[in-house]
Every structure is written in structure tokens, then in C-alpha cells.
GROMACS .gro file of C-alpha atoms in nm:
model
  103
    1MET     CA    1  -0.651   9.954  14.182
    2SER     CA    2  -0.327  10.125  14.260
    3LEU     CA    3   0.006   9.949  14.219
    4GLY     CA    4   0.069   9.969  14.596
    5LEU     CA    5  -0.252   9.782  14.678
    6ILE     CA    6  -0.177   9.514  14.419
    7SER     CA    7   0.173   9.458  14.556
    8ARG     CA    8   0.036   9.427  14.912
    9LEU     CA    9  -0.208   9.159  14.797
   10THR     CA   10   0.029   8.965  14.573
   11GLY     CA   11   0.366   9.021  14.742
   12GLY     CA   12   0.682   8.951  14.548
   13ARG     CA   13   0.911   9.202  14.720
   14ARG     CA   14   1.267   9.061  14.707
   15PHE     CA   15   1.580   9.138  14.905
   16GLU     CA   16   1.909   8.965  14.980
   17VAL     CA   17   2.038   8.873  15.326
   18PRO     CA   18   2.328   8.671  15.466
   19CYS     CA   19   2.236   8.314  15.550
   20THR     CA   20   2.390   8.037  15.761
   21VAL     CA   21   2.362   7.694  15.600
   22ASP     CA   22   2.400   7.367  15.794
   23ILE     CA   23   2.399   7.039  15.597
   24GLU     CA   24   2.457   6.691  15.740
   25GLN     CA   25   2.444   6.351  15.574
   26SER     CA   26   2.536   6.095  15.837
   27PHE     CA   27   2.401   5.777  15.992
   28ASP     CA   28   2.237   5.980  16.270
   29SER     CA   29   2.093   6.265  16.065
   30LEU     CA   30   2.003   6.376  15.714
   31HIS     CA   31   1.915   6.745  15.715
   32ALA     CA   32   1.972   7.082  15.553
   33HIS     CA   33   1.889   7.403  15.738
   34ALA     CA   34   1.916   7.753  15.591
   35ILE     CA   35   1.873   8.031  15.846
   36PRO     CA   36   1.845   8.384  15.702
   37GLU     CA   37   2.001   8.641  15.932
   38GLY     CA   38   1.835   8.964  16.038
   39VAL     CA   39   1.491   8.891  15.892
   40LEU     CA   40   1.169   8.758  16.044
   41LEU     CA   41   1.007   8.508  15.808
   42ARG     CA   42   0.629   8.506  15.790
   43PRO     CA   43   0.389   8.240  15.654
   44GLY     CA   44   0.420   8.210  15.276
   45ASP     CA   45   0.760   8.381  15.248
   46ARG     CA   46   1.012   8.196  15.031
   47VAL     CA   47   1.389   8.176  15.069
   48LEU     CA   48   1.626   8.099  14.781
   49VAL     CA   49   1.980   8.016  14.894
   50HIS     CA   50   2.265   8.089  14.650
   51GLY     CA   51   2.594   7.899  14.618
   52LEU     CA   52   2.498   7.562  14.764
   53PRO     CA   53   2.718   7.260  14.696
   54ASP     CA   54   2.579   7.011  14.446
   55HIS     CA   55   2.700   6.709  14.646
   56VAL     CA   56   2.757   6.625  15.012
   57ALA     CA   57   2.964   6.315  15.081
   58PRO     CA   58   2.817   6.044  15.306
   59GLY     CA   59   2.919   6.107  15.666
   60ALA     CA   60   2.994   6.474  15.599
   61THR     CA   61   2.876   6.778  15.789
   62LEU     CA   62   2.897   7.123  15.628
   63ARG     CA   63   2.835   7.461  15.787
   64PHE     CA   64   2.899   7.780  15.591
   65GLU     CA   65   2.781   8.133  15.516
   66ALA     CA   66   2.593   8.208  15.193
   67ARG     CA   67   2.363   8.470  15.041
   68ALA     CA   68   1.987   8.419  15.027
   69THR     CA   69   1.705   8.598  14.848
   70VAL     CA   70   1.388   8.639  15.056
   71ILE     CA   71   1.065   8.673  14.856
   72ARG     CA   72   0.789   8.821  15.069
   73ALA     CA   73   0.439   8.677  15.045
   74GLY     CA   74   0.151   8.915  14.993
   75TRP     CA   75  -0.157   8.928  15.211
   76LEU     CA   76  -0.348   8.673  15.000
   77GLU     CA   77  -0.064   8.421  14.989
   78ARG     CA   78   0.002   8.458  15.362
   79ALA     CA   79  -0.368   8.405  15.445
   80TRP     CA   80  -0.385   8.101  15.215
   81THR     CA   81  -0.071   7.950  15.374
   82GLU     CA   82  -0.206   7.996  15.727
   83ALA     CA   83  -0.549   7.852  15.638
   84SER     CA   84  -0.406   7.548  15.458
   85ALA     CA   85  -0.168   7.481  15.749
   86ILE     CA   86  -0.459   7.476  15.993
   87LEU     CA   87  -0.657   7.243  15.767
   88GLU     CA   88  -0.360   7.005  15.733
   89LEU     CA   89  -0.317   7.005  16.110
   90THR     CA   90  -0.680   6.905  16.160
   91GLU     CA   91  -0.618   6.603  15.933
   92LEU     CA   92  -0.368   6.481  16.192
   93TYR     CA   93  -0.637   6.498  16.459
   94HIS     CA   94  -0.866   6.289  16.241
   95CYS     CA   95  -0.603   6.017  16.187
   96GLY     CA   96  -0.481   6.010  16.544
   97PHE     CA   97  -0.810   5.939  16.718
   98GLU     CA   98  -0.973   5.677  16.498
   99PRO     CA   99  -1.114   5.390  16.709
  100LYS     CA  100  -0.970   5.044  16.642
  101GLU     CA  101  -1.191   4.810  16.450
  102ALA     CA  102  -1.335   4.521  16.647
  103PRO     CA  103  -1.198   4.178  16.542
   0.00000   0.00000   0.00000
């Protein structure tokens, strides 16, 4: 096997991009969103955000720019991610339509 074919199957290509980070810890919401800019993420891709705060005070909302490393998934990892997502979705169908037991 050539090195190019192996890298297509296994992925692992890394590159850095700017990233917008939005963190909120309030009564109404508890979330953290990292949105890489200028890149289309595909199933199985991973994003590592650099320079995040280690603590967010209760009631605080933070929005800032950071750097992120995108690690591309290879063909095998992308196919596995898509297949497992479909299987997990079908579990929701199974739970949602169970008939009630008669008393």
C-alpha cells in the first residue's frame, strides 16, 4: 500500500484555523460552542480549541476568538461515524413507539 492510500483511509491530516468560542453558564443556558471559521467539518472530524479559560463564573457569558486545530477523519473513520449515527438514531425510534403496558 502506498502512503497516500493509507492516509486517505486513516486520516489524521491536521491544520489550524481561527475559531469563535461562545460559552455561557447562566440560569437559562449552560453551553459551549466552538465554531471553526473557513472550514467545512465532515463526520468524524475532530476540533481541538486552544487557549480556553479553565473557569467560567456562574451567570457569565464569554465570546472570544481562539485558534483551533482540525484533525480530518479518514474514509474509514468517516464511514464508521455515519453508520454508528444512523444506528443510534434508530434506537430512538425503538424507544419512542413502544406500546404502553396494559394495567
